[in-house]
XYZ file of C-alpha atoms in Angstrom:
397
model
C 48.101 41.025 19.457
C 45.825 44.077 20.536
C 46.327 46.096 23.270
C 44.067 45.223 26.521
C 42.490 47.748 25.464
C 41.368 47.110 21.902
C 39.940 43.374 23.817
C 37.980 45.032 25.926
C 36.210 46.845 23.494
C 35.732 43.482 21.261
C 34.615 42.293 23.985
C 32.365 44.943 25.028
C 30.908 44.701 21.276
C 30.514 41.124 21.133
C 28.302 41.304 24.435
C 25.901 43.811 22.941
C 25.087 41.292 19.911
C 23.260 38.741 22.512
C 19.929 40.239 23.541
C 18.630 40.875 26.930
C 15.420 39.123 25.711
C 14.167 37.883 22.566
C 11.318 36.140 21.460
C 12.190 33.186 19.021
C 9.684 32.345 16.264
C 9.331 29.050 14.541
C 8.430 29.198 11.435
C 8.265 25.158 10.847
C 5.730 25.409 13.429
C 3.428 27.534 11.582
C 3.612 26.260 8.390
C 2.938 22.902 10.205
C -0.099 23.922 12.492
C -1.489 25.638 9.387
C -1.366 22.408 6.943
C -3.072 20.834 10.195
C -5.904 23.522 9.825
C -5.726 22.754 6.250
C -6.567 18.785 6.515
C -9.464 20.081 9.410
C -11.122 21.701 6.978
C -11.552 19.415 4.524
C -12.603 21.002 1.457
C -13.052 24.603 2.786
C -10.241 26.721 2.168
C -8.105 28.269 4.742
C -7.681 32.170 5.765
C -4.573 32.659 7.724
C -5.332 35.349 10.305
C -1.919 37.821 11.284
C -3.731 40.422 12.066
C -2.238 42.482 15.279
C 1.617 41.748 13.934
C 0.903 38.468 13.757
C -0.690 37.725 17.085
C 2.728 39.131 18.078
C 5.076 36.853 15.751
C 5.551 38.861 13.110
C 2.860 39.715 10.357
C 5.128 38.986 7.125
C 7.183 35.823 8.168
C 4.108 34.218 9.991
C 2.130 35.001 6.757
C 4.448 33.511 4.381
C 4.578 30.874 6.554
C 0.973 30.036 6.361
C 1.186 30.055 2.712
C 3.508 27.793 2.444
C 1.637 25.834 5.160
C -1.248 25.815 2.690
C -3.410 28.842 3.340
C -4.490 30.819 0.306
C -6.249 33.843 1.363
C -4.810 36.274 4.367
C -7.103 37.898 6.637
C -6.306 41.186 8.959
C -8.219 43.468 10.754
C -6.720 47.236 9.417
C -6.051 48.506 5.869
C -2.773 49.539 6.104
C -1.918 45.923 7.720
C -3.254 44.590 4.354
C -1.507 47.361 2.132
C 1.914 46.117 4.133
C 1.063 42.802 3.254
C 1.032 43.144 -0.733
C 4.056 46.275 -0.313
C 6.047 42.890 1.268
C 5.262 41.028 -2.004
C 2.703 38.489 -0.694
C 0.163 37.909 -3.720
C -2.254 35.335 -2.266
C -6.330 37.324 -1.674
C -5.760 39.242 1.581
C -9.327 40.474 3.271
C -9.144 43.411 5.871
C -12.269 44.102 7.859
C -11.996 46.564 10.657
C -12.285 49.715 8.292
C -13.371 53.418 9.024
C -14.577 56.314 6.576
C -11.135 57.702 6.694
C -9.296 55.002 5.262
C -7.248 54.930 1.968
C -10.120 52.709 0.257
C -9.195 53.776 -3.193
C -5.450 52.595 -2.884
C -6.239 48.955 -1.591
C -8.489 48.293 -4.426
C -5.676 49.589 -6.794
C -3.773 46.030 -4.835
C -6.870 44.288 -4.779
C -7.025 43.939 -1.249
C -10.817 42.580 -0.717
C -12.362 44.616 1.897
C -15.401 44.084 4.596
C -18.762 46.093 4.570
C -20.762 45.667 7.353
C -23.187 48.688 6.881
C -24.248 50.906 3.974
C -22.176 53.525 4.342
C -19.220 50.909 3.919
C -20.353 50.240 0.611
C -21.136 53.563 -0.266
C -17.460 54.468 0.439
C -16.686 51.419 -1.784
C -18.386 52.709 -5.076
C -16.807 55.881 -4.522
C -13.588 55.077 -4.326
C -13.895 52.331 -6.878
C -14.257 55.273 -9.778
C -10.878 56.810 -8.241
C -9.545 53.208 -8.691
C -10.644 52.875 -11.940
C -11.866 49.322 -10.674
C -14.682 47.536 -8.871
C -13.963 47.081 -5.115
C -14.157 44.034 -4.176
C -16.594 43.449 -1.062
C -17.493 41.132 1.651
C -20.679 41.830 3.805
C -20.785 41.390 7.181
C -23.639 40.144 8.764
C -23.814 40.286 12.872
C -25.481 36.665 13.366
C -25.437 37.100 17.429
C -22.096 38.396 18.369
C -23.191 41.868 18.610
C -20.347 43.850 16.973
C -19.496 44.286 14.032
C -21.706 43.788 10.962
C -25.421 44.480 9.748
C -28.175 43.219 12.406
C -30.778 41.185 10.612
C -32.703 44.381 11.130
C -30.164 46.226 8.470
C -29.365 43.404 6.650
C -31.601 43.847 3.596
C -30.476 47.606 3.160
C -27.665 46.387 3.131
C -27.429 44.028 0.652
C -30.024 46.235 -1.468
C -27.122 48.932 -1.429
C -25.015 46.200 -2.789
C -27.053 44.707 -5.302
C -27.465 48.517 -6.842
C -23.636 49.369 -6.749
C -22.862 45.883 -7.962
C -25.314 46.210 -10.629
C -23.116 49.993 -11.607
C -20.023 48.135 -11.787
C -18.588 49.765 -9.025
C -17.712 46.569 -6.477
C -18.596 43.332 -6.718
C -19.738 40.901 -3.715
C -17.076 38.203 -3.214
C -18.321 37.012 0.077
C -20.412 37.005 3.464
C -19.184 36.041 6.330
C -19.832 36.523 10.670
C -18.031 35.664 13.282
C -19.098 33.202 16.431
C -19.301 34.403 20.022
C -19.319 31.188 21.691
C -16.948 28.783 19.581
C -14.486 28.526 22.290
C -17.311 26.367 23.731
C -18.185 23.430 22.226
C -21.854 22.434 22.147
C -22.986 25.904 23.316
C -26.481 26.557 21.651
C -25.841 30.270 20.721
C -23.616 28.482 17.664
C -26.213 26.695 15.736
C -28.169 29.687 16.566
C -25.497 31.973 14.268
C -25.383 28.927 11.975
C -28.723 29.113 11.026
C -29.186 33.024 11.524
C -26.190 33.374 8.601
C -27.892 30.573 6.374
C -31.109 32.741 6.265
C -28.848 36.220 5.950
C -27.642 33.867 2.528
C -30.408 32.888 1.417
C -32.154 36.866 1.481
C -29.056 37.859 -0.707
C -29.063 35.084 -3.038
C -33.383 36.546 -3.540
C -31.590 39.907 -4.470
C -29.612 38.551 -6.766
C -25.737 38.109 -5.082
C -23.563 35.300 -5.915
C -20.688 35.277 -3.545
C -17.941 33.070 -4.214
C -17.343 32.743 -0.630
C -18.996 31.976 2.948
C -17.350 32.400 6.044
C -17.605 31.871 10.007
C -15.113 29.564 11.185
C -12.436 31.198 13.382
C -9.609 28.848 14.996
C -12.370 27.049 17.307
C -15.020 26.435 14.961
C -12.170 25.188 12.896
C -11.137 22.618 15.407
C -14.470 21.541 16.705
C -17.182 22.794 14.112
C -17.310 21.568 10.955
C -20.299 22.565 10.451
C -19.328 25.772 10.352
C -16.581 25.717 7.551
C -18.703 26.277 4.757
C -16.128 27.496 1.948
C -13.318 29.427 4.142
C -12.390 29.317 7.403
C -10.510 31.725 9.486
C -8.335 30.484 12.097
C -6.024 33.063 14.040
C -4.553 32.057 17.785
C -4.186 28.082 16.152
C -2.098 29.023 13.674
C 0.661 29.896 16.269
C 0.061 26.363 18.031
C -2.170 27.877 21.159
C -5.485 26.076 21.798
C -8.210 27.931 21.395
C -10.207 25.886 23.531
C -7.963 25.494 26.186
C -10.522 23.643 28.350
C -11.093 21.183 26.657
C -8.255 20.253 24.890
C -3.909 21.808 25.375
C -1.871 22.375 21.797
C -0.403 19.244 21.784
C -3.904 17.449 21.811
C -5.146 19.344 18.991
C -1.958 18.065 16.724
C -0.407 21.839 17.583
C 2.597 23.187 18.392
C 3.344 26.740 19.800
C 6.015 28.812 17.607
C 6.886 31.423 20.036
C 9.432 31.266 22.692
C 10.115 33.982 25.157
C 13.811 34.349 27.198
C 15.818 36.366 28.648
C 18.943 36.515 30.615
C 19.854 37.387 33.853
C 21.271 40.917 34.690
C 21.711 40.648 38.628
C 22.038 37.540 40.758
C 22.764 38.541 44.637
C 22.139 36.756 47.736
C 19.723 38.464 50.363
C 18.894 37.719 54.075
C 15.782 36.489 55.432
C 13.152 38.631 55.377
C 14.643 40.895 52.670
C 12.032 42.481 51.105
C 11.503 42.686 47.117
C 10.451 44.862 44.041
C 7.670 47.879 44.908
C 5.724 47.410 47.932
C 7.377 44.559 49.014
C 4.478 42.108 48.559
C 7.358 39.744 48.530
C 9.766 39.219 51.417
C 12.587 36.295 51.683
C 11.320 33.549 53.848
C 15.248 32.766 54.550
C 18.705 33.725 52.828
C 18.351 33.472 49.534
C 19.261 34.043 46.040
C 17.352 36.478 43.644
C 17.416 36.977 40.194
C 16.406 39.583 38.079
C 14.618 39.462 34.735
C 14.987 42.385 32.264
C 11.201 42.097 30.883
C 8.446 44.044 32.679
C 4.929 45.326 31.560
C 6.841 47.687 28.841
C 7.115 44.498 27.162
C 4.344 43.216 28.085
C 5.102 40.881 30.708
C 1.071 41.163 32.755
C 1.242 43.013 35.844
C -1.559 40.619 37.107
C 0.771 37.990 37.030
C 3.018 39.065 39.701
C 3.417 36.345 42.422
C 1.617 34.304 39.873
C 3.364 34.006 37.003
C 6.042 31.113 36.307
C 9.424 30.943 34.715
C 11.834 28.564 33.941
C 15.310 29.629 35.852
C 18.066 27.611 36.876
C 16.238 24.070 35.960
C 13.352 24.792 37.750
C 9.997 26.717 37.800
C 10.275 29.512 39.454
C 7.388 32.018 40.436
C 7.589 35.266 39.657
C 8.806 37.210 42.733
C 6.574 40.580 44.370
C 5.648 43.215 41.686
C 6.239 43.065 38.092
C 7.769 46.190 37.126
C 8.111 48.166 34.282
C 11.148 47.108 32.601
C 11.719 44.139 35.053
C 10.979 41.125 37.375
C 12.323 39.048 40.328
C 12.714 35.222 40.732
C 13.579 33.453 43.807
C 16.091 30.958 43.113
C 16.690 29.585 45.975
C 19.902 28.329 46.690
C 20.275 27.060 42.835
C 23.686 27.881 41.414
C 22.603 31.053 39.091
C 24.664 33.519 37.196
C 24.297 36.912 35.267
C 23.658 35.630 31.577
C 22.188 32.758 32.330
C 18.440 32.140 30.228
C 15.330 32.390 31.835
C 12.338 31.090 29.540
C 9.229 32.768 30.333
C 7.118 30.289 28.299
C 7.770 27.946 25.067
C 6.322 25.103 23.338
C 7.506 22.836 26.817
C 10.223 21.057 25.123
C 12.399 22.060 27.721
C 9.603 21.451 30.865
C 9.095 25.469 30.200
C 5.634 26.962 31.288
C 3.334 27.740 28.102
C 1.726 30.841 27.360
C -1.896 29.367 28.299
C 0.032 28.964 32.474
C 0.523 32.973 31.603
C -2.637 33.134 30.540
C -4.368 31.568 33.745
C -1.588 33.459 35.976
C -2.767 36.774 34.957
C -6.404 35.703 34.602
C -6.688 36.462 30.849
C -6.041 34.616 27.071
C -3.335 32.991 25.852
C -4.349 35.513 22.544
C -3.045 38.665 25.522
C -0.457 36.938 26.494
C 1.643 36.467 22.891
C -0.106 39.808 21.080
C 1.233 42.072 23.751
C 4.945 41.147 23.725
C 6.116 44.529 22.571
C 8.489 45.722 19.674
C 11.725 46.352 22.483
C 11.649 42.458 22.365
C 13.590 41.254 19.013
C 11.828 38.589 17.316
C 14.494 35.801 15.720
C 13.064 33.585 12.992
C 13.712 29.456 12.769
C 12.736 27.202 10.100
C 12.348 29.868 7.121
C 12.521 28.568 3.925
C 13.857 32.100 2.624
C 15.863 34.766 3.690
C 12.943 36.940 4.437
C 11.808 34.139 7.050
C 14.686 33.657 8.866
Protein backbone atom coordinates (compact mmCIF):
# COMPACT_ATOMS: atom_id res chain seq x y z
CA UNK A 1 0.00 0.00 0.00
CA UNK A 2 1.18 3.70 -0.77
CA UNK A 3 1.97 6.09 1.57
CA UNK A 4 -0.94 8.80 2.35
CA UNK A 5 0.93 10.57 0.51
CA UNK A 6 1.36 8.86 -2.84
CA UNK A 7 -3.06 8.70 -2.48
CA UNK A 8 -3.31 12.01 -2.30
CA UNK A 9 -1.56 12.71 -5.26
CA UNK A 10 -3.65 9.83 -7.23
CA UNK A 11 -6.16 11.38 -6.05
CA UNK A 12 -5.28 14.82 -6.83
CA UNK A 13 -4.59 13.42 -10.55
CA UNK A 14 -7.64 11.56 -10.95
CA UNK A 15 -9.69 14.87 -10.10
CA UNK A 16 -7.99 16.87 -12.82
CA UNK A 17 -9.20 14.22 -15.59
CA UNK A 18 -13.07 15.36 -15.00
CA UNK A 19 -13.58 18.78 -16.55
CA UNK A 20 -14.91 21.85 -14.99
CA UNK A 21 -17.17 22.10 -18.11
CA UNK A 22 -17.45 20.36 -21.25
CA UNK A 23 -19.60 20.46 -24.04
CA UNK A 24 -20.73 16.89 -25.22
CA UNK A 25 -21.34 16.35 -28.95
CA UNK A 26 -23.53 13.73 -30.47
CA UNK A 27 -22.54 12.59 -33.33
CA UNK A 28 -25.72 10.08 -33.91
CA UNK A 29 -27.55 13.21 -33.80
CA UNK A 30 -25.99 14.74 -36.70
CA UNK A 31 -25.71 12.10 -38.89
CA UNK A 32 -29.47 11.64 -38.08
CA UNK A 33 -30.75 15.34 -38.52
CA UNK A 34 -28.66 15.38 -41.71
CA UNK A 35 -30.32 12.09 -43.41
CA UNK A 36 -33.59 14.08 -42.26
CA UNK A 37 -32.36 17.08 -44.46
CA UNK A 38 -31.51 14.51 -46.93
CA UNK A 39 -35.23 12.93 -47.35
CA UNK A 40 -36.47 17.05 -47.25
CA UNK A 41 -34.83 17.57 -50.14
CA UNK A 42 -35.93 15.15 -52.23
CA UNK A 43 -33.83 14.93 -55.16
CA UNK A 44 -31.56 17.98 -54.48
CA UNK A 45 -28.43 17.14 -52.96
CA UNK A 46 -27.31 18.19 -49.61
CA UNK A 47 -24.32 20.71 -48.55
CA UNK A 48 -23.44 20.23 -44.98
CA UNK A 49 -22.54 23.67 -43.62
CA UNK A 50 -19.51 23.57 -40.53
CA UNK A 51 -18.40 26.57 -41.20
CA UNK A 52 -17.37 28.66 -37.83
CA UNK A 53 -15.89 25.17 -36.14
CA UNK A 54 -18.82 23.65 -36.79
CA UNK A 55 -21.39 26.08 -35.49
CA UNK A 56 -19.25 25.38 -32.40
CA UNK A 57 -19.27 21.37 -32.47
CA UNK A 58 -16.37 20.71 -34.04
CA UNK A 59 -15.66 21.24 -37.88
CA UNK A 60 -14.08 17.63 -38.65
CA UNK A 61 -16.28 15.21 -36.50
CA UNK A 62 -19.56 17.19 -37.32
CA UNK A 63 -18.43 16.98 -41.02
CA UNK A 64 -17.79 13.40 -41.15
CA UNK A 65 -20.78 13.07 -39.51
CA UNK A 66 -22.84 14.65 -42.15
CA UNK A 67 -21.30 12.46 -44.64
CA UNK A 68 -22.13 9.64 -43.25
CA UNK A 69 -25.58 11.21 -42.59
CA UNK A 70 -25.78 11.53 -46.37
CA UNK A 71 -24.40 14.90 -47.37
CA UNK A 72 -22.00 14.93 -50.30
CA UNK A 73 -20.63 18.29 -50.72
CA UNK A 74 -19.22 20.50 -47.54
CA UNK A 75 -19.70 24.08 -47.47
CA UNK A 76 -17.58 26.78 -45.21
CA UNK A 77 -17.17 30.23 -45.22
CA UNK A 78 -12.93 30.69 -45.12
CA UNK A 79 -10.21 28.99 -47.21
CA UNK A 80 -8.13 27.74 -44.76
CA UNK A 81 -11.41 26.11 -43.03
CA UNK A 82 -11.72 24.24 -46.40
CA UNK A 83 -7.85 23.49 -46.77
CA UNK A 84 -8.30 21.88 -42.97
CA UNK A 85 -11.03 20.02 -44.22
CA UNK A 86 -9.19 17.97 -47.12
CA UNK A 87 -5.55 18.15 -44.70
CA UNK A 88 -8.17 15.95 -42.21
CA UNK A 89 -8.74 13.52 -45.13
CA UNK A 90 -12.38 14.37 -45.98
CA UNK A 91 -12.69 13.85 -49.92
CA UNK A 92 -16.36 14.67 -50.57
CA UNK A 93 -16.58 18.57 -52.94
CA UNK A 94 -16.05 21.16 -50.18
CA UNK A 95 -17.14 24.96 -51.42
CA UNK A 96 -15.66 27.98 -49.39
CA UNK A 97 -17.13 31.37 -50.11
CA UNK A 98 -16.09 34.18 -47.88
CA UNK A 99 -12.67 34.79 -49.76
CA UNK A 100 -10.33 37.94 -49.95
CA UNK A 101 -7.46 38.90 -52.53
CA UNK A 102 -4.98 37.69 -50.05
CA UNK A 103 -5.90 34.25 -49.83
CA UNK A 104 -3.84 31.11 -50.80
CA UNK A 105 -6.15 30.61 -54.04
CA UNK A 106 -3.54 28.69 -55.88
CA UNK A 107 -3.13 25.96 -53.08
CA UNK A 108 -6.97 25.12 -52.72
CA UNK A 109 -7.30 24.48 -56.33
CA UNK A 110 -4.17 22.18 -56.08
CA UNK A 111 -7.12 20.14 -53.38
CA UNK A 112 -9.82 21.05 -55.50
CA UNK A 113 -11.56 22.96 -53.06
CA UNK A 114 -14.42 24.77 -55.31
CA UNK A 115 -14.39 28.33 -54.47
CA UNK A 116 -17.11 31.39 -54.63
CA UNK A 117 -16.79 34.52 -56.96
CA UNK A 118 -19.05 37.06 -56.34
CA UNK A 119 -17.34 39.95 -58.33
CA UNK A 120 -14.78 40.18 -61.14
CA UNK A 121 -11.93 40.62 -59.42
CA UNK A 122 -12.74 37.14 -57.70
CA UNK A 123 -12.44 35.56 -60.88
CA UNK A 124 -9.67 37.40 -62.03
CA UNK A 125 -7.72 36.11 -58.97
CA UNK A 126 -9.05 32.66 -60.06
CA UNK A 127 -7.37 32.54 -63.61
CA UNK A 128 -4.33 33.69 -62.09
CA UNK A 129 -3.78 31.42 -59.73
CA UNK A 130 -5.17 28.61 -61.80
CA UNK A 131 -1.74 28.83 -64.12
CA UNK A 132 0.28 28.54 -60.66
CA UNK A 133 -1.98 25.46 -60.10
CA UNK A 134 -1.41 24.08 -63.21
CA UNK A 135 -5.34 23.54 -63.17
CA UNK A 136 -8.66 25.25 -63.83
CA UNK A 137 -10.23 26.69 -60.62
CA UNK A 138 -13.20 25.63 -60.11
CA UNK A 139 -15.89 28.53 -59.55
CA UNK A 140 -19.23 29.31 -58.23
CA UNK A 141 -20.79 32.84 -58.87
CA UNK A 142 -22.52 34.57 -56.51
CA UNK A 143 -25.32 36.48 -57.35
CA UNK A 144 -26.90 39.00 -54.51
CA UNK A 145 -30.75 38.24 -55.33
CA UNK A 146 -31.98 40.77 -52.37
CA UNK A 147 -29.94 40.03 -49.37
CA UNK A 148 -27.60 42.78 -49.92
CA UNK A 149 -24.18 41.26 -49.12
CA UNK A 150 -22.32 39.32 -50.65
CA UNK A 151 -22.40 38.62 -54.40
CA UNK A 152 -22.84 40.55 -57.84
CA UNK A 153 -26.04 43.00 -57.84
CA UNK A 154 -28.06 42.40 -60.95
CA UNK A 155 -26.40 45.65 -61.88
CA UNK A 156 -22.80 43.65 -62.03
CA UNK A 157 -24.10 40.55 -62.81
CA UNK A 158 -23.42 40.41 -66.56
CA UNK A 159 -19.69 41.60 -66.07
CA UNK A 160 -19.56 39.21 -64.15
CA UNK A 161 -20.44 36.33 -65.80
CA UNK A 162 -18.82 37.93 -69.11
CA UNK A 163 -15.44 37.73 -67.05
CA UNK A 164 -16.31 34.15 -66.60
CA UNK A 165 -17.37 33.11 -69.83
CA UNK A 166 -13.78 34.62 -71.20
CA UNK A 167 -11.58 32.86 -68.47
CA UNK A 168 -13.67 29.74 -68.85
CA UNK A 169 -13.33 29.88 -72.46
CA UNK A 170 -8.94 30.14 -71.62
CA UNK A 171 -9.16 27.13 -69.62
CA UNK A 172 -8.33 28.76 -66.62
CA UNK A 173 -11.62 27.88 -64.20
CA UNK A 174 -14.56 26.45 -65.02
CA UNK A 175 -18.21 27.48 -63.66
CA UNK A 176 -19.57 24.64 -61.48
CA UNK A 177 -22.35 26.59 -59.97
CA UNK A 178 -24.53 29.77 -58.98
CA UNK A 179 -25.97 30.12 -56.06
CA UNK A 180 -27.54 33.24 -53.38
CA UNK A 181 -28.56 33.16 -50.25
CA UNK A 182 -32.26 34.20 -48.74
CA UNK A 183 -32.77 37.04 -46.27
CA UNK A 184 -36.09 36.19 -45.11
CA UNK A 185 -36.29 32.22 -45.01
CA UNK A 186 -36.59 32.13 -41.35
CA UNK A 187 -40.07 33.43 -42.29
CA UNK A 188 -42.26 31.45 -44.00
CA UNK A 189 -44.52 33.04 -46.61
CA UNK A 190 -42.57 36.34 -46.52
CA UNK A 191 -42.78 37.86 -50.13
CA UNK A 192 -39.09 39.04 -50.33
CA UNK A 193 -38.46 34.96 -51.01
CA UNK A 194 -40.22 34.42 -54.22
CA UNK A 195 -38.86 37.75 -54.94
CA UNK A 196 -34.99 36.12 -54.73
CA UNK A 197 -36.56 33.04 -56.34
CA UNK A 198 -37.38 34.61 -59.33
CA UNK A 199 -34.53 37.37 -59.26
CA UNK A 200 -31.88 34.11 -59.29
CA UNK A 201 -34.00 32.29 -62.10
CA UNK A 202 -33.46 35.38 -64.39
CA UNK A 203 -29.55 35.80 -63.02
CA UNK A 204 -29.66 31.81 -64.68
CA UNK A 205 -31.14 32.28 -67.40
CA UNK A 206 -28.58 35.61 -68.53
CA UNK A 207 -25.65 33.06 -67.96
CA UNK A 208 -27.03 30.18 -69.67
CA UNK A 209 -27.36 33.31 -73.01
CA UNK A 210 -23.49 33.60 -72.41
CA UNK A 211 -22.91 30.35 -72.71
CA UNK A 212 -22.39 28.73 -68.82
CA UNK A 213 -23.51 25.37 -67.94
CA UNK A 214 -23.30 24.98 -64.24
CA UNK A 215 -23.76 21.71 -62.84
CA UNK A 216 -25.21 23.20 -59.85
CA UNK A 217 -27.91 25.79 -58.41
CA UNK A 218 -28.13 26.80 -55.03
CA UNK A 219 -30.23 28.91 -52.35
CA UNK A 220 -31.60 26.78 -49.80
CA UNK A 221 -30.04 27.35 -46.35
CA UNK A 222 -31.48 25.24 -43.25
CA UNK A 223 -34.99 27.20 -43.50
CA UNK A 224 -35.64 27.11 -47.03
CA UNK A 225 -34.71 23.53 -46.57
CA UNK A 226 -37.41 22.89 -44.06
CA UNK A 227 -40.15 25.02 -45.44
CA UNK A 228 -39.18 25.88 -49.17
CA UNK A 229 -39.00 23.47 -51.55
CA UNK A 230 -39.18 25.54 -53.98
CA UNK A 231 -36.10 26.71 -53.35
CA UNK A 232 -33.93 23.43 -53.47
CA UNK A 233 -33.22 23.44 -56.95
CA UNK A 234 -30.07 20.98 -57.19
CA UNK A 235 -28.21 21.63 -53.64
CA UNK A 236 -29.22 22.86 -50.65
CA UNK A 237 -27.29 24.27 -47.82
CA UNK A 238 -28.48 23.75 -44.44
CA UNK A 239 -26.18 24.92 -41.42
CA UNK A 240 -27.90 25.60 -37.71
CA UNK A 241 -30.39 22.22 -38.67
CA UNK A 242 -27.80 20.08 -39.00
CA UNK A 243 -26.99 20.39 -35.21
CA UNK A 244 -30.85 19.77 -34.39
CA UNK A 245 -31.73 23.73 -33.66
CA UNK A 246 -34.80 25.07 -35.50
CA UNK A 247 -34.20 27.52 -37.67
CA UNK A 248 -37.54 28.78 -37.52
CA UNK A 249 -38.01 28.73 -34.06
CA UNK A 250 -41.42 30.45 -34.28
CA UNK A 251 -43.01 28.45 -35.92
CA UNK A 252 -41.95 25.21 -35.24
CA UNK A 253 -39.11 23.76 -31.87
CA UNK A 254 -36.41 20.82 -33.04
CA UNK A 255 -38.40 18.17 -32.06
CA UNK A 256 -41.30 19.28 -34.47
CA UNK A 257 -39.12 19.48 -37.35
CA UNK A 258 -38.00 15.56 -36.80
CA UNK A 259 -34.60 17.25 -35.07
CA UNK A 260 -32.60 16.66 -32.40
CA UNK A 261 -29.92 19.01 -30.83
CA UNK A 262 -26.27 17.33 -30.55
CA UNK A 263 -24.72 19.66 -28.17
CA UNK A 264 -24.87 19.55 -24.50
CA UNK A 265 -23.33 22.07 -22.22
CA UNK A 266 -22.34 21.22 -18.19
CA UNK A 267 -20.44 21.97 -15.73
CA UNK A 268 -19.84 21.30 -12.15
CA UNK A 269 -20.03 23.08 -9.18
CA UNK A 270 -16.88 24.70 -7.56
CA UNK A 271 -18.48 26.52 -4.41
CA UNK A 272 -21.75 25.78 -2.68
CA UNK A 273 -22.16 28.12 0.63
CA UNK A 274 -25.11 29.25 2.43
CA UNK A 275 -25.71 33.15 2.67
CA UNK A 276 -28.12 35.34 4.77
CA UNK A 277 -30.92 37.28 3.58
CA UNK A 278 -30.19 40.04 1.74
CA UNK A 279 -26.65 38.88 0.84
CA UNK A 280 -25.77 40.45 -2.08
CA UNK A 281 -24.24 38.62 -5.33
CA UNK A 282 -21.65 38.72 -8.26
CA UNK A 283 -20.62 42.58 -9.53
CA UNK A 284 -22.98 45.21 -8.70
CA UNK A 285 -25.10 43.22 -6.80
CA UNK A 286 -28.11 43.33 -9.15
CA UNK A 287 -28.89 40.25 -7.20
CA UNK A 288 -29.50 40.15 -3.46
CA UNK A 289 -30.89 36.96 -1.34
CA UNK A 290 -34.52 37.41 -0.67
CA UNK A 291 -33.87 35.01 2.54
CA UNK A 292 -31.01 32.49 3.70
CA UNK A 293 -30.06 30.69 1.07
CA UNK A 294 -27.84 28.48 -0.81
CA UNK A 295 -25.65 29.64 -3.84
CA UNK A 296 -23.85 27.92 -6.29
CA UNK A 297 -21.27 28.79 -8.49
CA UNK A 298 -20.77 27.90 -12.14
CA UNK A 299 -17.23 27.92 -13.65
CA UNK A 300 -18.44 29.24 -17.27
CA UNK A 301 -18.65 33.01 -17.86
CA UNK A 302 -18.56 35.21 -21.09
CA UNK A 303 -14.77 33.84 -21.71
CA UNK A 304 -16.63 30.93 -22.76
CA UNK A 305 -19.17 32.40 -24.02
CA UNK A 306 -21.83 32.12 -21.62
CA UNK A 307 -24.02 35.86 -22.93
CA UNK A 308 -23.64 38.55 -20.56
CA UNK A 309 -27.25 39.60 -21.61
CA UNK A 310 -28.45 36.68 -20.08
CA UNK A 311 -27.72 37.46 -16.58
CA UNK A 312 -30.88 37.23 -14.37
CA UNK A 313 -32.28 35.71 -17.47
CA UNK A 314 -30.69 32.87 -18.34
CA UNK A 315 -31.73 29.24 -17.01
CA UNK A 316 -29.89 26.21 -15.82
CA UNK A 317 -30.58 22.98 -14.73
CA UNK A 318 -29.06 22.58 -10.94
CA UNK A 319 -30.02 20.37 -8.31
CA UNK A 320 -33.32 18.95 -10.27
CA UNK A 321 -34.59 22.11 -10.97
CA UNK A 322 -34.37 25.24 -13.23
CA UNK A 323 -32.60 27.58 -11.82
CA UNK A 324 -32.07 31.28 -13.09
CA UNK A 325 -29.00 32.55 -13.49
CA UNK A 326 -28.12 34.66 -10.41
CA UNK A 327 -26.88 38.83 -10.74
CA UNK A 328 -24.01 39.34 -13.30
CA UNK A 329 -22.48 36.86 -15.48
CA UNK A 330 -18.90 37.15 -15.10
CA UNK A 331 -16.01 36.44 -16.90
CA UNK A 332 -15.00 33.07 -16.02
CA UNK A 333 -18.19 32.45 -13.88
CA UNK A 334 -21.90 32.52 -12.74
CA UNK A 335 -24.24 32.22 -9.69
CA UNK A 336 -27.40 30.06 -9.17
CA UNK A 337 -29.73 30.29 -6.36
CA UNK A 338 -30.51 26.98 -5.15
CA UNK A 339 -32.53 27.48 -2.68
CA UNK A 340 -32.56 25.25 0.05
CA UNK A 341 -31.94 22.12 -2.49
CA UNK A 342 -29.33 19.73 -1.15
CA UNK A 343 -26.23 20.84 -3.55
CA UNK A 344 -22.62 19.92 -3.47
CA UNK A 345 -19.20 20.95 -5.09
CA UNK A 346 -19.06 18.52 -8.20
CA UNK A 347 -22.32 18.21 -8.70
CA UNK A 348 -23.51 18.92 -12.82
CA UNK A 349 -25.18 21.84 -13.80
CA UNK A 350 -26.55 21.60 -17.54
CA UNK A 351 -26.73 24.86 -19.11
CA UNK A 352 -28.82 23.58 -22.06
CA UNK A 353 -29.22 20.03 -23.96
CA UNK A 354 -31.47 18.31 -26.23
CA UNK A 355 -34.24 18.30 -22.92
CA UNK A 356 -33.95 14.71 -22.28
CA UNK A 357 -33.27 15.44 -18.89
CA UNK A 358 -36.14 18.57 -18.56
CA UNK A 359 -32.76 20.76 -19.36
CA UNK A 360 -33.35 24.29 -20.95
CA UNK A 361 -32.37 24.30 -24.84
CA UNK A 362 -30.16 26.59 -26.46
CA UNK A 363 -33.21 28.47 -28.30
CA UNK A 364 -34.41 29.45 -23.96
CA UNK A 365 -30.56 30.92 -24.21
CA UNK A 366 -31.27 32.31 -27.16
CA UNK A 367 -34.53 34.28 -26.06
CA UNK A 368 -32.73 34.95 -22.51
CA UNK A 369 -30.06 36.94 -24.03
CA UNK A 370 -32.27 38.32 -26.81
CA UNK A 371 -30.27 36.79 -29.71
CA UNK A 372 -30.05 33.21 -32.01
CA UNK A 373 -29.82 29.98 -31.03
CA UNK A 374 -26.84 30.13 -34.10
CA UNK A 375 -24.89 32.81 -31.02
CA UNK A 376 -25.66 30.84 -28.54
CA UNK A 377 -23.78 27.27 -29.70
CA UNK A 378 -21.01 29.17 -32.19
CA UNK A 379 -19.65 31.16 -29.31
CA UNK A 380 -18.92 28.39 -26.77
CA UNK A 381 -15.20 28.94 -26.76
CA UNK A 382 -12.11 26.54 -27.20
CA UNK A 383 -11.40 26.55 -22.93
CA UNK A 384 -14.61 24.34 -23.10
CA UNK A 385 -13.50 20.59 -24.19
CA UNK A 386 -15.74 19.18 -26.66
CA UNK A 387 -16.34 15.10 -25.99
CA UNK A 388 -17.67 13.17 -28.97
CA UNK A 389 -20.73 10.32 -28.72
CA UNK A 390 -21.94 8.13 -31.34
CA UNK A 391 -18.71 8.17 -33.73
CA UNK A 392 -18.46 5.51 -35.93
CA UNK A 393 -14.49 5.96 -35.92
CA UNK A 394 -11.90 6.86 -33.74
CA UNK A 395 -11.57 10.27 -35.20
CA UNK A 396 -15.37 10.85 -34.12
CA UNK A 397 -15.33 9.89 -30.82
Amino acid sequence: MGSPHEATSHTHRAEEKTPLAEARIDLAAIRDNTSRLRDTARSAEVMAVVKADGYGHGMVPCARAALAGGATWIGVARMHEALALRASGISSRILAWLLGPGDDWASAMVEGIELSAGATWAVEAAAQAAQVAGRPGLLHLKIDTGLGRGGASSAQWPALVEAASRAEASGHVRVVGIWSHLADADSPGHPECDRQVENFRDAVQLARKAGLSPEVLHLANSAATLTLPQTHFDLVRPGLALFGLSPVPELADPAALGLRPAMTLTARLVSVKRVPTGHGVSYGHRYRASRETTLGLVPLGYADGVPRHASGTGQVLAAGRWRTVAGTVCMDQFVVDLDDDTAAVGDEVVLFGPGDRGEPGAEDWARAAGTLSYEIVTRIGARVPRTYTGGSSPDER
